Every structure is written in C-alpha cells, then in structure tokens.
C-alpha cells in the first residue's frame, strides 16, 4: 500500500483557506436571530447547516448520517484501508450573539482535510462529526453531542427543559430523531483517535506572535445554577431595614466570586506550566423576578462557571463560592439554593497523538507552542474514551464568544498543512 507523498500545494491551500472563511461566514448567517449569530441545540437553523455540510460530505465521497443526539456524521472508508478510522470535527452550535468560527471552523476544515485525503487516495478511514451541542446554552448542560458519541450520555438528561419548557427528549423527537437510538451514537472500538481543530479563543498565541498551538490538556469545568430567594415588595414603601432583596444579595455574591477567583492560585496547574490555566469563575446569566423597576426583587437565578487546570483548585473554589452564597443569604435573611449541572475534570490530551501533531507542526516549519485550553471542547469528552488531540489557531485580539471573533487566512493555511501531514503520518503508522 503506497502513501501519496504530496500534500496540497501552497496555492491550493490558500484557495482552500479563502473558501473555508467564506463557508464559515455563510453558516454564520444560519441563525435563530436576524442580525446576530445564535444557533442552539437542534433549533431550525441547524437543519440548514446540516443540509449544507451534508452535501459537501457527500461530494467528498462520504456516507452521511445524523445520530440520535443530532450529531451530523460523515464517513469515508477507502477501499483497501483497514477499518480503523481517524475522527475529525468540532461543534456547530453557538453561544448567543456568537462569532462565526467557534466550532464551525473545525468542522469546515475537517471536510477540506477529508477532501484532500480523498484527492490523494490516502488509505485512512476518516469520520467527520459535527457535534450538535457543545455550549450548553439551550438546556444548561454542555457536550450533549459528544457525550453520546463517547457513550457518556445519561438518559436522565432527556428530562431537562429549555426556557420554553421543551424537554430534551422532545427536542430530539421534533428534529425527527429517535432518543431510543442514543446508545447507537457511541463511537466504535475501531477508532484511532480524535483531532479537533479550533480557534484558541484566548490571547496567548497572538501575544507570542504564533500561528498555531498544540493543546496539552483542557481545564476542568464546573457549572452550577443558584437561586437567591428573598421577598418581593413595594420599592417605595418598604424601609431599607425591612427588605429581603434577592438581587442585592446576588450582587454581593457576584463581587465575592470575582474577588475569590482573583486570588493567586496556590497550586501549580496540572496541564503544563502556564499561568493562563489558573482559576477563573464567571457569573454569566442573571434572571431577576419579577424584574420591575418599582418592585424589590424577590428571586434571582444566576449561573456559575468555574474552571481551573488543577481539579483540586476548582473543587475548593466551587465549595468556597457556594458556602459564600449561603452565608450572604443567611446574613440577609433570605434563602439560597444551588444545583450542580456539570462537573467535568481536567482532561490531558493523548501524549502519543499530540506528539505526532507536534512533529507535524515542526515539519511545517513552525515553532511548537504547547499550551492548555481554558475553553472547554468536545475533545475533553471524547478524550475520556479515545486518544484525543487539539490544534489551536490564533484568535486575533484574543476575542471569542463575540461577533468580533476572527481567524487569519494564513493560520488556516498552516493548520491545513499540519492537518494533512498529520493524517498522512497516521496512515503510514497503521499500514
Ligand atoms: O465554554 C466553553 O469553554 C466553550 O467555548 N464551550
Ligand atoms: Mn464556545
Ligand atoms: Mn468551541
């Protein structure tokens, strides 16, 4: 079995990079909201995205399906190649008012890499997965798509309800899928590993004027929701000393979240020696009830997102933050309830696969910058089931989860070169 020597020529790659940017911008227009990019789990615009990606996968020569978790999956099984496949992909859902590249770039680049592999008759089976849900926006719990692929989907999640009261089970049915088929979404044992190409979403590569980063591991993440329950009352007639103001309590706690997270982290991060993987804590969602200017807020629902490279640091911080919420509530004579939605430990990337990726970055003439990921990714879920590796592209301005999110064509070029070298090396290793 011969392995073709060439990867795409520089001209071809530049054209490919321009086409990839254009494709991401087109997919960005497929949104729940006019004028901004919002695409939650299995909402109508997802069907538009899948129709487009499906036609491109079919054009490459892949067989295409949608599994019961709503993941779009393309498989290229070349004649003569063994059954063991390499999985590429990322997610196609977004946060509200998102950028055009978080997740989608990795899927569109995966299809281009598969196109090049087919054109070069690479004897390597390739599966591409467009994960249906990574952000956790619609149902509050992230990684629904990759949990199903990794065989970690807890059926109890099907009872989760979105802001409109639609259950996860119903959302899958409404998309024309059968929740009963979730176990079949699991990836097979004949998988070499998973490579996720993704924008860095942070400032490190730009600060060091680097194009690409090789991810050493993904920080652990805890997501909680808290309710501060006070007493709604008249804003004009209730003396300050008689109030049980849920929003004032929540506000005091939110400032404490920032103060506690700003403390220098005592333990060194596990995933390499990079300070950027220190503790971070965010309250991103606040909902006030009854949310009227002349009513003292009676109830406030808030989110909490805590991350750290070192699981003990994250767990200690979460315990301290929840304790702080209770003590503030008690002192103010109100209730505080909290619920953990997710506890995801830090996941190191697979050493061998990452070493091959680093060799390919070097072979492409680039410095190898190993770094942890402060953002969560599907690779952290698949990485608990099979070898996983991640390649970062520079995020200009370090901006992400924002309409100004961008990526440089040159970095797409270099990432395509690295990605095709990577697939070739894997094909060489398994022949
Ligand atoms: O939240 C994250 O870290 C990822 O962008 N979903
Ligand atoms: Mn994201
Ligand atoms: Mn992402």
Tab-separated table of C-alpha atoms and ligand atoms in Angstrom:
chain	number	residue	atom	x	y	z
A	1	UNK	CA	0.000	0.000	0.000
A	2	UNK	CA	1.733	3.253	-1.082
A	3	UNK	CA	1.180	6.509	0.733
A	4	UNK	CA	0.984	9.536	-1.606
A	5	UNK	CA	3.897	11.888	-0.888
A	6	UNK	CA	2.295	15.258	-1.630
A	7	UNK	CA	0.004	17.349	0.498
A	8	UNK	CA	-1.922	20.210	-1.102
A	9	UNK	CA	0.206	22.799	-2.913
A	10	UNK	CA	0.515	26.265	-1.263
A	11	UNK	CA	-1.754	27.770	-3.958
A	12	UNK	CA	-4.404	25.092	-3.438
A	13	UNK	CA	-4.251	25.616	0.355
A	14	UNK	CA	-4.652	29.417	0.020
A	15	UNK	CA	-7.728	28.929	-2.150
A	16	UNK	CA	-8.968	26.420	0.397
A	17	UNK	CA	-8.402	28.886	3.242
A	18	UNK	CA	-10.417	31.566	1.447
A	19	UNK	CA	-13.209	29.068	0.743
A	20	UNK	CA	-13.211	27.963	4.403
A	21	UNK	CA	-13.576	31.547	5.629
A	22	UNK	CA	-16.402	32.117	3.166
A	23	UNK	CA	-18.126	28.906	4.273
A	24	UNK	CA	-17.935	29.863	7.964
A	25	UNK	CA	-19.420	33.270	7.184
A	26	UNK	CA	-22.249	31.663	5.201
A	27	UNK	CA	-23.027	29.218	8.015
A	28	UNK	CA	-22.948	32.169	10.424
A	29	UNK	CA	-25.988	33.560	8.579
A	30	UNK	CA	-27.949	30.426	9.572
A	31	UNK	CA	-29.108	31.788	12.927
A	32	UNK	CA	-32.140	31.800	15.251
A	33	UNK	CA	-31.865	35.584	15.411
A	34	UNK	CA	-31.645	38.012	12.483
A	35	UNK	CA	-28.522	40.163	12.563
A	36	UNK	CA	-26.607	38.081	15.092
A	37	UNK	CA	-25.280	34.517	15.336
A	38	UNK	CA	-27.242	32.311	17.739
A	39	UNK	CA	-27.677	28.594	16.987
A	40	UNK	CA	-28.740	26.420	19.890
A	41	UNK	CA	-29.130	22.636	20.014
A	42	UNK	CA	-31.374	21.262	17.201
A	43	UNK	CA	-33.071	24.590	16.526
A	44	UNK	CA	-34.322	25.193	12.946
A	45	UNK	CA	-31.105	26.801	11.596
A	46	UNK	CA	-29.250	23.570	12.441
A	47	UNK	CA	-31.193	21.853	9.645
A	48	UNK	CA	-29.919	24.492	7.192
A	49	UNK	CA	-26.336	23.965	8.378
A	50	UNK	CA	-26.671	20.201	8.089
A	51	UNK	CA	-28.117	20.395	4.582
A	52	UNK	CA	-25.051	22.376	3.513
A	53	UNK	CA	-22.471	20.223	5.318
A	54	UNK	CA	-24.186	17.026	4.203
A	55	UNK	CA	-23.898	17.992	0.524
A	56	UNK	CA	-20.200	18.768	0.979
A	57	UNK	CA	-19.548	15.477	2.767
A	58	UNK	CA	-21.412	13.573	0.023
A	59	UNK	CA	-19.353	15.449	-2.601
A	60	UNK	CA	-16.166	14.229	-0.888
A	61	UNK	CA	-17.488	10.680	-1.196
A	62	UNK	CA	-18.591	10.171	2.396
A	63	UNK	CA	-21.644	8.320	3.648
A	64	UNK	CA	-23.606	10.732	5.839
A	65	UNK	CA	-25.981	10.228	8.771
A	66	UNK	CA	-27.416	12.076	11.776
A	67	UNK	CA	-27.297	10.159	15.048
A	68	UNK	CA	-29.908	10.305	17.826
A	69	UNK	CA	-28.046	13.076	19.617
A	70	UNK	CA	-28.323	15.178	16.480
A	71	UNK	CA	-24.629	14.881	15.502
A	72	UNK	CA	-24.035	15.009	11.739
A	73	UNK	CA	-21.555	12.267	10.806
A	74	UNK	CA	-19.682	11.671	7.555
A	75	UNK	CA	-17.590	8.543	6.958
A	76	UNK	CA	-15.028	7.931	4.223
A	77	UNK	CA	-13.898	4.292	4.111
A	78	UNK	CA	-11.415	3.954	1.239
A	79	UNK	CA	-11.062	0.547	-0.424
A	80	UNK	CA	-8.089	-1.333	0.897
A	81	UNK	CA	-7.757	0.790	4.037
A	82	UNK	CA	-8.284	-1.010	7.322
A	83	UNK	CA	-11.434	-0.385	9.409
A	84	UNK	CA	-9.618	1.815	11.940
A	85	UNK	CA	-10.689	5.411	11.406
A	86	UNK	CA	-9.478	8.839	12.477
A	87	UNK	CA	-12.217	11.150	13.710
A	88	UNK	CA	-12.111	14.885	12.950
A	89	UNK	CA	-14.639	17.520	13.885
A	90	UNK	CA	-15.996	20.082	16.294
A	91	UNK	CA	-19.382	21.593	17.226
A	92	UNK	CA	-21.863	23.627	15.168
A	93	UNK	CA	-23.963	25.098	17.971
A	94	UNK	CA	-23.101	28.559	19.278
A	95	UNK	CA	-23.495	30.854	22.268
A	96	UNK	CA	-25.931	33.763	21.806
A	97	UNK	CA	-24.507	36.632	19.687
A	98	UNK	CA	-21.511	34.464	18.840
A	99	UNK	CA	-18.608	34.716	16.455
A	100	UNK	CA	-18.516	32.828	13.161
A	101	UNK	CA	-15.640	30.442	13.878
A	102	UNK	CA	-16.010	28.823	17.341
A	103	UNK	CA	-16.668	25.171	16.467
A	104	UNK	CA	-17.778	25.627	12.851
A	105	UNK	CA	-14.228	26.344	11.658
A	106	UNK	CA	-13.133	22.911	12.887
A	107	UNK	CA	-15.927	21.158	11.002
A	108	UNK	CA	-15.383	23.063	7.753
A	109	UNK	CA	-11.601	22.469	7.953
A	110	UNK	CA	-12.186	18.772	8.646
A	111	UNK	CA	-14.199	18.487	5.415
A	112	UNK	CA	-11.365	20.192	3.496
A	113	UNK	CA	-8.812	17.807	5.035
A	114	UNK	CA	-11.006	14.864	4.057
A	115	UNK	CA	-11.323	16.305	0.541
A	116	UNK	CA	-7.513	16.484	0.279
A	117	UNK	CA	-7.144	12.960	1.717
A	118	UNK	CA	-9.572	11.581	-0.884
A	119	UNK	CA	-7.822	13.511	-3.682
A	120	UNK	CA	-4.523	11.980	-2.552
A	121	UNK	CA	-6.069	8.498	-2.179
A	122	UNK	CA	-4.891	8.395	1.426
A	123	UNK	CA	-5.520	4.861	2.732
A	124	UNK	CA	-7.044	6.040	6.012
A	125	UNK	CA	-10.696	5.839	7.040
A	126	UNK	CA	-11.899	9.253	8.201
A	127	UNK	CA	-15.055	10.094	10.142
A	128	UNK	CA	-16.140	13.720	10.492
A	129	UNK	CA	-18.510	14.654	13.327
A	130	UNK	CA	-20.341	17.968	13.538
A	131	UNK	CA	-21.361	17.883	17.189
A	132	UNK	CA	-24.909	19.099	17.813
A	133	UNK	CA	-24.433	20.702	21.215
A	134	UNK	CA	-21.210	21.767	22.968
A	135	UNK	CA	-22.054	25.148	24.520
A	136	UNK	CA	-24.831	24.064	26.871
A	137	UNK	CA	-26.976	27.106	26.050
A	138	UNK	CA	-30.390	25.560	25.368
A	139	UNK	CA	-30.557	23.012	28.204
A	140	UNK	CA	-27.863	24.353	30.543
A	141	UNK	CA	-25.716	21.209	30.208
A	142	UNK	CA	-22.907	21.222	27.632
A	143	UNK	CA	-21.405	18.487	25.444
A	144	UNK	CA	-24.705	16.652	24.772
A	145	UNK	CA	-23.494	15.576	21.317
A	146	UNK	CA	-20.047	14.373	22.335
A	147	UNK	CA	-21.385	12.685	25.495
A	148	UNK	CA	-23.492	10.456	23.233
A	149	UNK	CA	-20.517	9.687	20.956
A	150	UNK	CA	-18.312	8.912	23.974
A	151	UNK	CA	-21.009	6.658	25.470
A	152	UNK	CA	-21.438	9.059	28.417
A	153	UNK	CA	-24.979	10.295	27.750
A	154	UNK	CA	-27.036	9.994	30.967
A	155	UNK	CA	-30.681	9.263	29.916
A	156	UNK	CA	-31.818	11.432	32.859
A	157	UNK	CA	-30.681	14.423	30.753
A	158	UNK	CA	-33.655	13.783	28.436
A	159	UNK	CA	-35.900	15.312	31.123
A	160	UNK	CA	-34.071	18.671	31.038
A	161	UNK	CA	-36.277	21.510	29.833
A	162	UNK	CA	-35.320	24.639	27.893
A	163	UNK	CA	-36.580	28.187	28.560
A	164	UNK	CA	-39.762	27.395	26.616
A	165	UNK	CA	-40.393	24.249	28.677
A	166	UNK	CA	-39.493	21.873	25.826
A	167	UNK	CA	-37.772	18.721	27.098
A	168	UNK	CA	-34.521	17.480	25.588
A	169	UNK	CA	-36.386	14.298	24.652
A	170	UNK	CA	-38.999	16.319	22.779
A	171	UNK	CA	-36.353	18.458	21.059
A	172	UNK	CA	-34.753	15.288	19.660
A	173	UNK	CA	-38.155	13.992	18.509
A	174	UNK	CA	-39.033	17.403	16.985
A	175	UNK	CA	-35.826	17.179	14.916
A	176	UNK	CA	-37.091	13.879	13.521
A	177	UNK	CA	-34.740	11.713	15.567
A	178	UNK	CA	-35.341	8.847	17.983
A	179	UNK	CA	-33.935	9.296	21.530
A	180	UNK	CA	-34.114	5.497	21.835
A	181	UNK	CA	-31.199	5.311	19.408
A	182	UNK	CA	-28.810	7.247	21.658
A	183	UNK	CA	-26.761	4.180	22.649
A	184	UNK	CA	-26.043	3.567	18.948
A	185	UNK	CA	-24.399	7.001	18.672
A	186	UNK	CA	-21.374	5.641	20.509
A	187	UNK	CA	-18.083	5.629	18.620
A	188	UNK	CA	-16.794	2.181	17.722
A	189	UNK	CA	-13.700	0.489	19.179
A	190	UNK	CA	-12.076	0.710	15.718
A	191	UNK	CA	-11.110	4.336	16.238
A	192	UNK	CA	-7.524	5.585	16.137
A	193	UNK	CA	-8.371	8.864	17.847
A	194	UNK	CA	-9.951	12.297	17.570
A	195	UNK	CA	-8.394	15.548	16.315
A	196	UNK	CA	-10.224	18.813	16.977
A	197	UNK	CA	-9.014	21.930	15.181
A	198	UNK	CA	-10.294	25.067	16.941
A	199	UNK	CA	-9.567	28.746	17.451
A	200	UNK	CA	-7.668	29.384	20.697
A	201	UNK	CA	-10.345	31.783	21.980
A	202	UNK	CA	-7.699	33.455	24.134
A	203	UNK	CA	-4.759	35.902	23.929
A	204	UNK	CA	-1.702	33.637	24.167
A	205	UNK	CA	-0.822	32.833	20.536
A	206	UNK	CA	-1.278	36.433	19.405
A	207	UNK	CA	0.780	37.739	22.351
A	208	UNK	CA	3.618	35.448	21.274
A	209	UNK	CA	3.020	36.127	17.571
A	210	UNK	CA	2.346	32.456	16.864
A	211	UNK	CA	0.084	30.895	14.279
A	212	UNK	CA	-0.760	27.569	15.911
A	213	UNK	CA	-0.798	25.960	19.347
A	214	UNK	CA	-0.655	22.282	20.365
A	215	UNK	CA	-3.025	21.659	23.249
A	216	UNK	CA	-1.597	19.761	26.245
A	217	UNK	CA	-4.919	19.425	28.008
A	218	UNK	CA	-8.268	21.033	28.702
A	219	UNK	CA	-9.027	22.604	32.051
A	220	UNK	CA	-11.742	21.161	34.284
A	221	UNK	CA	-15.091	22.904	34.423
A	222	UNK	CA	-17.978	23.090	36.938
A	223	UNK	CA	-21.324	24.637	36.032
A	224	UNK	CA	-23.923	25.435	38.699
A	225	UNK	CA	-27.135	27.378	38.940
A	226	UNK	CA	-28.111	29.239	42.143
A	227	UNK	CA	-31.353	30.828	43.292
A	228	UNK	CA	-31.431	33.682	45.808
A	229	UNK	CA	-34.973	33.686	47.261
A	230	UNK	CA	-35.990	36.844	49.191
A	231	UNK	CA	-39.293	38.713	49.433
A	232	UNK	CA	-40.649	40.856	46.649
A	233	UNK	CA	-42.185	44.061	47.970
A	234	UNK	CA	-43.038	47.656	47.147
A	235	UNK	CA	-39.947	49.703	46.231
A	236	UNK	CA	-41.468	52.892	47.619
A	237	UNK	CA	-42.981	51.848	50.909
A	238	UNK	CA	-40.552	49.186	52.202
A	239	UNK	CA	-37.880	50.643	54.507
A	240	UNK	CA	-34.289	49.567	53.701
A	241	UNK	CA	-34.036	47.843	57.098
A	242	UNK	CA	-37.043	45.607	56.370
A	243	UNK	CA	-36.010	44.361	52.962
A	244	UNK	CA	-35.093	40.830	51.810
A	245	UNK	CA	-33.702	41.914	48.477
A	246	UNK	CA	-32.655	38.866	46.394
A	247	UNK	CA	-30.792	40.961	43.813
A	248	UNK	CA	-28.747	42.887	46.404
A	249	UNK	CA	-27.706	39.514	47.883
A	250	UNK	CA	-26.826	38.113	44.470
A	251	UNK	CA	-24.862	41.251	43.624
A	252	UNK	CA	-22.821	40.980	46.829
A	253	UNK	CA	-22.099	37.342	45.986
A	254	UNK	CA	-21.130	38.072	42.386
A	255	UNK	CA	-18.498	40.545	43.642
A	256	UNK	CA	-17.245	37.859	46.023
A	257	UNK	CA	-16.987	35.393	43.077
A	258	UNK	CA	-14.673	37.831	41.286
A	259	UNK	CA	-12.617	38.533	44.421
A	260	UNK	CA	-12.127	34.828	45.227
A	261	UNK	CA	-11.199	33.951	41.625
A	262	UNK	CA	-8.656	36.781	41.501
A	263	UNK	CA	-6.670	35.296	44.369
A	264	UNK	CA	-3.306	33.845	43.160
A	265	UNK	CA	-3.741	30.103	42.666
A	266	UNK	CA	-1.679	28.280	45.250
A	267	UNK	CA	-1.400	25.019	43.366
A	268	UNK	CA	0.515	24.839	40.067
A	269	UNK	CA	-1.750	23.990	37.099
A	270	UNK	CA	-1.570	20.320	36.078
A	271	UNK	CA	-1.623	20.883	32.353
A	272	UNK	CA	1.807	22.319	31.736
A	273	UNK	CA	3.429	25.311	33.368
A	274	UNK	CA	1.182	28.038	32.017
A	275	UNK	CA	-0.371	30.651	34.262
A	276	UNK	CA	-3.168	31.109	31.756
A	277	UNK	CA	-4.685	27.895	33.057
A	278	UNK	CA	-5.239	29.418	36.518
A	279	UNK	CA	-8.622	29.607	38.261
A	280	UNK	CA	-11.433	31.524	36.544
A	281	UNK	CA	-15.013	31.971	37.744
A	282	UNK	CA	-17.862	33.625	35.876
A	283	UNK	CA	-21.472	34.545	36.550
A	284	UNK	CA	-22.790	34.826	33.000
A	285	UNK	CA	-26.551	34.606	33.462
A	286	UNK	CA	-28.740	36.596	35.874
A	287	UNK	CA	-32.547	36.442	35.812
A	288	UNK	CA	-34.462	38.655	38.240
A	289	UNK	CA	-38.072	38.131	39.300
A	290	UNK	CA	-40.401	39.953	38.904
A	291	UNK	CA	-37.904	42.244	37.110
A	292	UNK	CA	-39.822	45.509	37.573
A	293	UNK	CA	-38.220	48.836	38.472
A	294	UNK	CA	-40.595	49.517	41.360
A	295	UNK	CA	-40.529	46.045	42.949
A	296	UNK	CA	-37.842	44.755	45.307
A	297	UNK	CA	-36.557	41.596	43.581
A	298	UNK	CA	-37.984	38.515	45.269
A	299	UNK	CA	-35.987	35.880	43.376
A	300	UNK	CA	-32.785	35.852	41.348
A	301	UNK	CA	-31.448	32.914	39.318
A	302	UNK	CA	-27.739	33.032	38.483
A	303	UNK	CA	-25.275	30.759	36.689
A	304	UNK	CA	-21.773	29.896	37.877
A	305	UNK	CA	-18.947	28.646	35.628
A	306	UNK	CA	-15.688	27.724	37.415
A	307	UNK	CA	-12.583	26.410	35.647
A	308	UNK	CA	-9.020	25.511	36.566
A	309	UNK	CA	-6.280	23.292	35.196
A	310	UNK	CA	-5.976	21.666	38.615
A	311	UNK	CA	-9.162	19.820	39.703
A	312	UNK	CA	-8.472	20.330	43.423
A	313	UNK	CA	-8.227	24.096	42.870
A	314	UNK	CA	-11.557	24.113	41.026
A	315	UNK	CA	-13.331	21.935	43.580
A	316	UNK	CA	-12.084	24.028	46.501
A	317	UNK	CA	-13.150	27.227	44.759
A	318	UNK	CA	-16.642	25.863	43.993
A	319	UNK	CA	-17.085	24.760	47.622
A	320	UNK	CA	-15.983	28.196	48.862
A	321	UNK	CA	-18.241	30.064	46.415
A	322	UNK	CA	-21.323	28.004	47.322
A	323	UNK	CA	-20.560	28.444	51.043
A	324	UNK	CA	-20.191	32.210	50.472
A	325	UNK	CA	-23.594	32.325	48.786
A	326	UNK	CA	-25.192	30.568	51.764
A	327	UNK	CA	-23.550	32.852	54.317
A	328	UNK	CA	-24.555	36.019	52.436
A	329	UNK	CA	-28.128	34.743	52.162
A	330	UNK	CA	-28.293	33.814	55.839
A	331	UNK	CA	-26.990	37.229	56.948
A	332	UNK	CA	-29.580	38.920	54.750
A	333	UNK	CA	-32.440	36.735	55.935
A	334	UNK	CA	-33.074	35.105	52.541
A	335	UNK	CA	-32.775	31.580	51.126
A	336	UNK	CA	-30.160	30.331	48.704
A	337	UNK	CA	-30.469	27.092	46.719
A	338	UNK	CA	-27.749	25.738	44.433
A	339	UNK	CA	-27.587	22.902	41.909
A	340	UNK	CA	-24.567	21.447	40.130
A	341	UNK	CA	-25.264	20.988	36.435
A	342	UNK	CA	-21.879	19.599	35.488
A	343	UNK	CA	-18.528	18.636	36.996
A	344	UNK	CA	-16.030	17.918	34.206
A	345	UNK	CA	-12.495	17.063	35.377
A	346	UNK	CA	-9.480	18.415	33.512
A	347	UNK	CA	-8.553	16.143	30.599
A	348	UNK	CA	-4.951	15.820	29.373
A	349	UNK	CA	-4.656	15.297	25.610
A	350	UNK	CA	-3.258	11.945	24.436
A	351	UNK	CA	0.544	12.110	24.588
A	352	UNK	CA	1.273	9.962	21.525
A	353	UNK	CA	-1.276	11.614	19.241
A	354	UNK	CA	-0.164	15.025	20.468
A	355	UNK	CA	3.471	14.116	19.812
A	356	UNK	CA	2.580	13.244	16.192
A	357	UNK	CA	0.715	16.562	15.910
A	358	UNK	CA	3.726	18.462	17.318
A	359	UNK	CA	6.035	16.700	14.828
A	360	UNK	CA	3.742	17.860	12.008
A	361	UNK	CA	3.766	21.461	13.285
A	362	UNK	CA	7.574	21.266	13.303
A	363	UNK	CA	7.630	19.648	9.831
A	364	UNK	CA	5.514	22.586	8.621
A	365	UNK	CA	8.349	24.870	9.780
A	366	UNK	CA	6.526	26.326	12.781
A	367	UNK	CA	7.527	26.573	16.439
A	368	UNK	CA	5.668	24.087	18.660
A	369	UNK	CA	3.794	26.000	21.376
A	370	UNK	CA	2.287	23.547	23.836
A	371	UNK	CA	-0.482	25.075	25.882
A	372	UNK	CA	-3.555	24.172	27.946
A	373	UNK	CA	-7.042	25.135	26.827
A	374	UNK	CA	-9.021	27.401	29.169
A	375	UNK	CA	-12.061	26.782	26.968
A	376	UNK	CA	-13.975	23.536	27.085
A	377	UNK	CA	-14.158	21.420	23.926
A	378	UNK	CA	-15.711	18.204	22.676
A	379	UNK	CA	-12.178	16.800	22.745
A	380	UNK	CA	-12.364	16.756	26.549
A	381	UNK	CA	-15.376	14.442	26.407
A	382	UNK	CA	-14.101	12.212	23.593
A	383	UNK	CA	-10.698	12.254	25.298
A	384	UNK	CA	-12.158	10.180	28.127
A	385	UNK	CA	-12.986	7.443	25.607
A	386	UNK	CA	-10.252	7.549	22.926
A	387	UNK	CA	-6.943	9.311	22.211
A	388	UNK	CA	-7.648	12.993	21.541
A	389	UNK	CA	-5.515	15.874	20.311
A	390	UNK	CA	-6.241	19.542	19.584
A	391	UNK	CA	-4.682	22.104	17.278
A	392	UNK	CA	-5.303	25.790	18.033
A	393	UNK	CA	-5.329	28.648	15.551
A	394	UNK	CA	-4.530	32.153	16.759
A	395	UNK	CA	-7.504	34.246	17.894
A	396	UNK	CA	-6.774	37.846	16.806
A	397	UNK	CA	-7.447	40.158	19.771
A	398	UNK	CA	-7.978	37.047	21.902
A	399	UNK	CA	-11.673	37.583	21.212
A	400	UNK	CA	-14.261	34.782	21.182
A	401	UNK	CA	-17.898	34.193	22.127
A	402	UNK	CA	-18.373	37.603	20.488
A	403	UNK	CA	-19.245	38.841	16.966
A	404	UNK	CA	-15.694	40.237	16.617
A	405	UNK	CA	-14.244	36.719	16.808
A	406	UNK	CA	-11.935	36.156	13.826
A	407	UNK	CA	-9.260	33.910	12.365
A	408	UNK	CA	-6.413	34.688	9.932
A	409	UNK	CA	-6.364	33.062	6.474
A	410	UNK	CA	-2.635	32.400	6.861
A	411	UNK	CA	-3.279	30.402	10.037
A	412	UNK	CA	-5.926	28.361	8.246
A	413	UNK	CA	-3.320	27.658	5.552
A	414	UNK	CA	-0.769	26.440	8.080
A	415	UNK	CA	-3.348	24.427	10.018
A	416	UNK	CA	-4.431	22.680	6.793
A	417	UNK	CA	-0.811	21.852	6.006
A	418	UNK	CA	-0.313	20.470	9.525
A	419	UNK	CA	-3.613	18.591	9.420
A	420	UNK	CA	-2.850	16.871	6.122
A	421	UNK	CA	0.676	15.964	7.303
A	422	UNK	CA	-0.931	14.560	10.465
A	423	UNK	CA	-3.356	12.337	8.534
A	424	UNK	CA	-0.538	11.124	6.287
A	425	UNK	CA	1.604	10.175	9.285
A	426	UNK	CA	-1.307	8.264	10.809
A	427	UNK	CA	-1.869	6.434	7.536
A	428	UNK	CA	1.825	5.495	7.490
A	429	UNK	CA	1.621	4.249	11.065
A	430	UNK	CA	-1.340	1.970	10.537
A	431	UNK	CA	-0.476	0.423	7.146
B	1	LIG	O1	-17.446	27.459	27.246
B	1	LIG	C1	-16.503	26.993	26.642
B	1	LIG	O2	-15.423	26.889	27.147
B	1	LIG	C2	-16.647	26.531	25.230
B	1	LIG	O3	-16.473	27.604	24.364
B	1	LIG	N1	-17.889	25.899	25.035
B	2	LIG	MN1	-17.668	28.172	22.635
B	3	LIG	MN1	-15.930	25.775	20.797
